[in-house]
mmCIF file of C-alpha atoms and ligand atoms in Angstrom:
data_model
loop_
_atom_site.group_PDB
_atom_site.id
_atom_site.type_symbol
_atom_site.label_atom_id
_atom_site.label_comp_id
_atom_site.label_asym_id
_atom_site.label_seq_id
_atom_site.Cartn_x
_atom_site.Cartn_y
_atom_site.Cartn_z
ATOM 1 C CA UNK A 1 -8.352 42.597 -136.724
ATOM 2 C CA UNK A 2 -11.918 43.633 -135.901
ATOM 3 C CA UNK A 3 -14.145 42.559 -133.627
ATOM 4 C CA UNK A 4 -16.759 40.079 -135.256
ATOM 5 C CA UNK A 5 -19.936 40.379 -134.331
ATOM 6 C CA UNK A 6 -21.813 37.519 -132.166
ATOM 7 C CA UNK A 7 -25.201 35.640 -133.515
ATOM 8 C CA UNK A 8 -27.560 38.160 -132.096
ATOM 9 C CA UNK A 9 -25.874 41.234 -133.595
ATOM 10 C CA UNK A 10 -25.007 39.502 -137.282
ATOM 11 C CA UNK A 11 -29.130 38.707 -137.529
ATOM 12 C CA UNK A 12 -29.120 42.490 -137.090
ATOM 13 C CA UNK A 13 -26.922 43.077 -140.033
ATOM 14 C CA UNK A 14 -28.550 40.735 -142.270
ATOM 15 C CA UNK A 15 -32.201 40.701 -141.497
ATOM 16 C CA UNK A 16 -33.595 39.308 -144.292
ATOM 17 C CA UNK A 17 -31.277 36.277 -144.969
ATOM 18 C CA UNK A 18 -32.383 32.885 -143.625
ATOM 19 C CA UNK A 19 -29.348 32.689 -141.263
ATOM 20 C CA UNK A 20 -28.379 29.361 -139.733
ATOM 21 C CA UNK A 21 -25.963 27.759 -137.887
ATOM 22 C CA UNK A 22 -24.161 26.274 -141.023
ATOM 23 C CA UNK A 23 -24.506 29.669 -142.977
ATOM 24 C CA UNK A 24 -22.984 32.216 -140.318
ATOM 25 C CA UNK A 25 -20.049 32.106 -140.982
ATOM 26 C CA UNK A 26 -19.897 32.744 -145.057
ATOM 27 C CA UNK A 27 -22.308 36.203 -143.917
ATOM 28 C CA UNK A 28 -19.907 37.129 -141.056
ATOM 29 C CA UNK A 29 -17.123 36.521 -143.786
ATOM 30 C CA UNK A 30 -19.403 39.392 -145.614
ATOM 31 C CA UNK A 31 -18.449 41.764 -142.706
ATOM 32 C CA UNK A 32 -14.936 41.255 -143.622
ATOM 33 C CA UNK A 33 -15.162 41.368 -146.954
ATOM 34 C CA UNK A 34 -14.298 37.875 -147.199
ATOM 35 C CA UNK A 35 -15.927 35.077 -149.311
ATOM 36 C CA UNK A 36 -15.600 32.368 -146.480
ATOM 37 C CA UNK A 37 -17.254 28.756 -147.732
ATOM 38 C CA UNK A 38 -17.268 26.049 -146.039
ATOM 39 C CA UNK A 39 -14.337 23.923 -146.315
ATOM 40 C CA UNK A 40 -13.596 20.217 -144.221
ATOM 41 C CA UNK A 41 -10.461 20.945 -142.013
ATOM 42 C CA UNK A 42 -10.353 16.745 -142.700
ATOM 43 C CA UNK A 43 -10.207 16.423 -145.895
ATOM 44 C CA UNK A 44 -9.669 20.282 -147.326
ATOM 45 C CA UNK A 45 -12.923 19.253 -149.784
ATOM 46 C CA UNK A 46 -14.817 22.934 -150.024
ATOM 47 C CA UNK A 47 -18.595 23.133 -150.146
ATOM 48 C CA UNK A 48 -21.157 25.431 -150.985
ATOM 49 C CA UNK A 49 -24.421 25.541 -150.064
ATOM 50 C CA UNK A 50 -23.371 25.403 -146.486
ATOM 51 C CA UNK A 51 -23.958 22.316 -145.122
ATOM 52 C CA UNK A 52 -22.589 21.219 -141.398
ATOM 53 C CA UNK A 53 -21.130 17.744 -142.499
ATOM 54 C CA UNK A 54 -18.613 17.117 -145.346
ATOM 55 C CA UNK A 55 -20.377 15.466 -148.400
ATOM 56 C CA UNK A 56 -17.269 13.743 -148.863
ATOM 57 C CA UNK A 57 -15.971 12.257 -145.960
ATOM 58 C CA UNK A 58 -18.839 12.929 -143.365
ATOM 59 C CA UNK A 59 -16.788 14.753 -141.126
ATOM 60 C CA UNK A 60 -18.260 17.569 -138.636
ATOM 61 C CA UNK A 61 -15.190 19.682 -138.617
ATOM 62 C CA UNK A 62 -16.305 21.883 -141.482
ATOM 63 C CA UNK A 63 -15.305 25.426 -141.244
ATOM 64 C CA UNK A 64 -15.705 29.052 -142.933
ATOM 65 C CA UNK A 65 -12.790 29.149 -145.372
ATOM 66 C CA UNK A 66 -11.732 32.420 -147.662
ATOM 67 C CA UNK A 67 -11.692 31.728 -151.464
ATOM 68 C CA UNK A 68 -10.050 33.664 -153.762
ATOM 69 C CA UNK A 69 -13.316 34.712 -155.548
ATOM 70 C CA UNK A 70 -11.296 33.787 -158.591
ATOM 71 C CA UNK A 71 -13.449 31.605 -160.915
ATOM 72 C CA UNK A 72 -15.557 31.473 -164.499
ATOM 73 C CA UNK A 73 -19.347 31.955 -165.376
ATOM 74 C CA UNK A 74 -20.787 28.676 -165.223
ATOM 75 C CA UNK A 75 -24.449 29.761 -165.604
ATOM 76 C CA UNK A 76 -25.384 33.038 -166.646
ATOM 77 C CA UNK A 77 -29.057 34.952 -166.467
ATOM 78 C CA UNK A 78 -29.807 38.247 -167.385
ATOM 79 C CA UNK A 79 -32.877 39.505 -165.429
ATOM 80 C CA UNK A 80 -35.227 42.123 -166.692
ATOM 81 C CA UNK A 81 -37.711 41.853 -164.082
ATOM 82 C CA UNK A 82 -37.550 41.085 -160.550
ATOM 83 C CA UNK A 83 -38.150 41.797 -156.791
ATOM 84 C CA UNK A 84 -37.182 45.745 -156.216
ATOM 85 C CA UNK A 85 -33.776 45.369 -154.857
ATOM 86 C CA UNK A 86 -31.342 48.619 -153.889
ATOM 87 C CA UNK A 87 -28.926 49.633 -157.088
ATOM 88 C CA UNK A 88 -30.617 46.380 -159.249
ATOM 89 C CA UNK A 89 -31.607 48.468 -162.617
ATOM 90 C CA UNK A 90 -33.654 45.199 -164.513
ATOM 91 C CA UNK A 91 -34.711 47.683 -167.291
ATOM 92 C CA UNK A 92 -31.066 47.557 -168.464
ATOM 93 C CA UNK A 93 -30.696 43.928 -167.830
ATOM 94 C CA UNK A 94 -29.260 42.688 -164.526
ATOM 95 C CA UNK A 95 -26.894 39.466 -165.056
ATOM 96 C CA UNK A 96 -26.851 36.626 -162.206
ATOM 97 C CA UNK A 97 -23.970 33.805 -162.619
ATOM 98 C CA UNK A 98 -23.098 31.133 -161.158
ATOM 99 C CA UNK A 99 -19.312 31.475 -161.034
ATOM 100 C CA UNK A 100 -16.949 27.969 -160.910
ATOM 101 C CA UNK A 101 -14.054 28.938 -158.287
ATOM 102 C CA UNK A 102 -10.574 27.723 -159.013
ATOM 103 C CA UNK A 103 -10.157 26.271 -155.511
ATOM 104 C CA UNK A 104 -11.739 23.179 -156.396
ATOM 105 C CA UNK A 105 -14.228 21.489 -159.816
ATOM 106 C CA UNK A 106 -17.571 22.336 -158.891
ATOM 107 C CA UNK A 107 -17.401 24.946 -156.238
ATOM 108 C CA UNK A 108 -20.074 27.952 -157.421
ATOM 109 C CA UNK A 109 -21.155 30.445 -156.218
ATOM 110 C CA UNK A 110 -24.191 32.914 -157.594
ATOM 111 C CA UNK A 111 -24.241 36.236 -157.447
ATOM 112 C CA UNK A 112 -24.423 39.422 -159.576
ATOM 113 C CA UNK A 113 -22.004 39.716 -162.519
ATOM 114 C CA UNK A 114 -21.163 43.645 -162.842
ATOM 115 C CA UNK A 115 -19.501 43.805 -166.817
ATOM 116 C CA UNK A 116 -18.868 47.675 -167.363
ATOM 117 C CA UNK A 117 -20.631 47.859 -170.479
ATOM 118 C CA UNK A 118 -19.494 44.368 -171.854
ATOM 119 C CA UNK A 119 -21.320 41.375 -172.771
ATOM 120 C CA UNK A 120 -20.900 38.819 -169.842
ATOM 121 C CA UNK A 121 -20.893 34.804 -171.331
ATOM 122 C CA UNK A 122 -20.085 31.787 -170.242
ATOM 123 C CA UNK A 123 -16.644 30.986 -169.542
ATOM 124 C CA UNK A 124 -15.522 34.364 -168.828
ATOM 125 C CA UNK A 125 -12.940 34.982 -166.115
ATOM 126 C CA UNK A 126 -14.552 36.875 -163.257
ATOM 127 C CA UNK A 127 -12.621 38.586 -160.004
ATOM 128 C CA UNK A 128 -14.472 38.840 -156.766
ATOM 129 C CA UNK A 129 -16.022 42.716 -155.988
ATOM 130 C CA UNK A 130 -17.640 44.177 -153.113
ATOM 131 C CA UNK A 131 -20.702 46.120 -152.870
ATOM 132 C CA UNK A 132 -23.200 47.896 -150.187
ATOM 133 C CA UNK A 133 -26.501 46.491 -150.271
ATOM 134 C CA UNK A 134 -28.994 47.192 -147.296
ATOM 135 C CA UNK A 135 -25.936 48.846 -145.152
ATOM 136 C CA UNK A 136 -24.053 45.438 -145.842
ATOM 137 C CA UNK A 137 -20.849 44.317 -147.886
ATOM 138 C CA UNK A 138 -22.338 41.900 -150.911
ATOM 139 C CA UNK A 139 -20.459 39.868 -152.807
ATOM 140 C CA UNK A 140 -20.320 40.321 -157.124
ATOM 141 C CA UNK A 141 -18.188 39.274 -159.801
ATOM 142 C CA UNK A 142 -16.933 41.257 -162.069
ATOM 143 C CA UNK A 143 -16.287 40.274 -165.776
ATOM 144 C CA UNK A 144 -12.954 40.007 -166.548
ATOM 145 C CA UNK A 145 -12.490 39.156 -170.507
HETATM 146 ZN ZN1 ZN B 1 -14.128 15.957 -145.739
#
């Protein structure tokens, strides 16, 4: 296993995310590869935006969790204009989802949904990829149909 990085040098890695205390560990999960939400070590209820209290049973032991990055598109976008981003082509269209996780009803996640030439929609299976942005792993889905 590697050696994770403390606070100081993960703000390095990611210096233009809003990182918190409640968020660190889902972007040192990026590191890894990992999708790591939030989940309540009381309950097991998962949670995402990162929050440091379970919603459900108000406990404080909430902790960084892998997911499968198994799920559907719940939401779907497809951008054609945007803030310049690294690999982002809008001119083609760039598709955004929010993607339901199996782990639990009403876990999502957004990110970029990478379809190889195939019309992304609703309700399509997705698997979890992993990209470089800005010297960084980033999360996408990928259409699976
Ligand atoms: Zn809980």
């Amino acid at each position: 296993m590697s050696a994770l990085p403390d606070d100081a040098a993960l703000f390095e890695r990611f210096p233009g995310v809003g990182l918190d205390h409640d968020n660190k560990g889902l972007y040192r999960g990026f590191l890894e590869r990992e999708l790591r939400l939030n989940r309540c070590g009381a309950c097991g209820h998962w949670q995402h935006p990162s929050l440091p209290m379970c919603p459900r049973c108000w406990s404080t032991d909430v902790v960084a969790t892998p997911v499968s990055g198994r799920g559907e598109i719940y939401l779907l976008t497809v951008m054609h204009q945007g803030p310049p981003t690294p690999g982002v082509d809008y001119h083609s269209g760039y598709a955004v989802g929010s993607v339901e996780l199996v782990e639990q009803r009403g876990l999502r996640y957004t990110s970029a949904i990478r379809s190889d030439g195939i019309r992304p929609a609703i309700g399509m299976p997705v698997e979890l990829e992993w990209i470089e942005r800005s010297g960084a792993p980033f999360p996408v889905f990928a259409a699976r149909p």
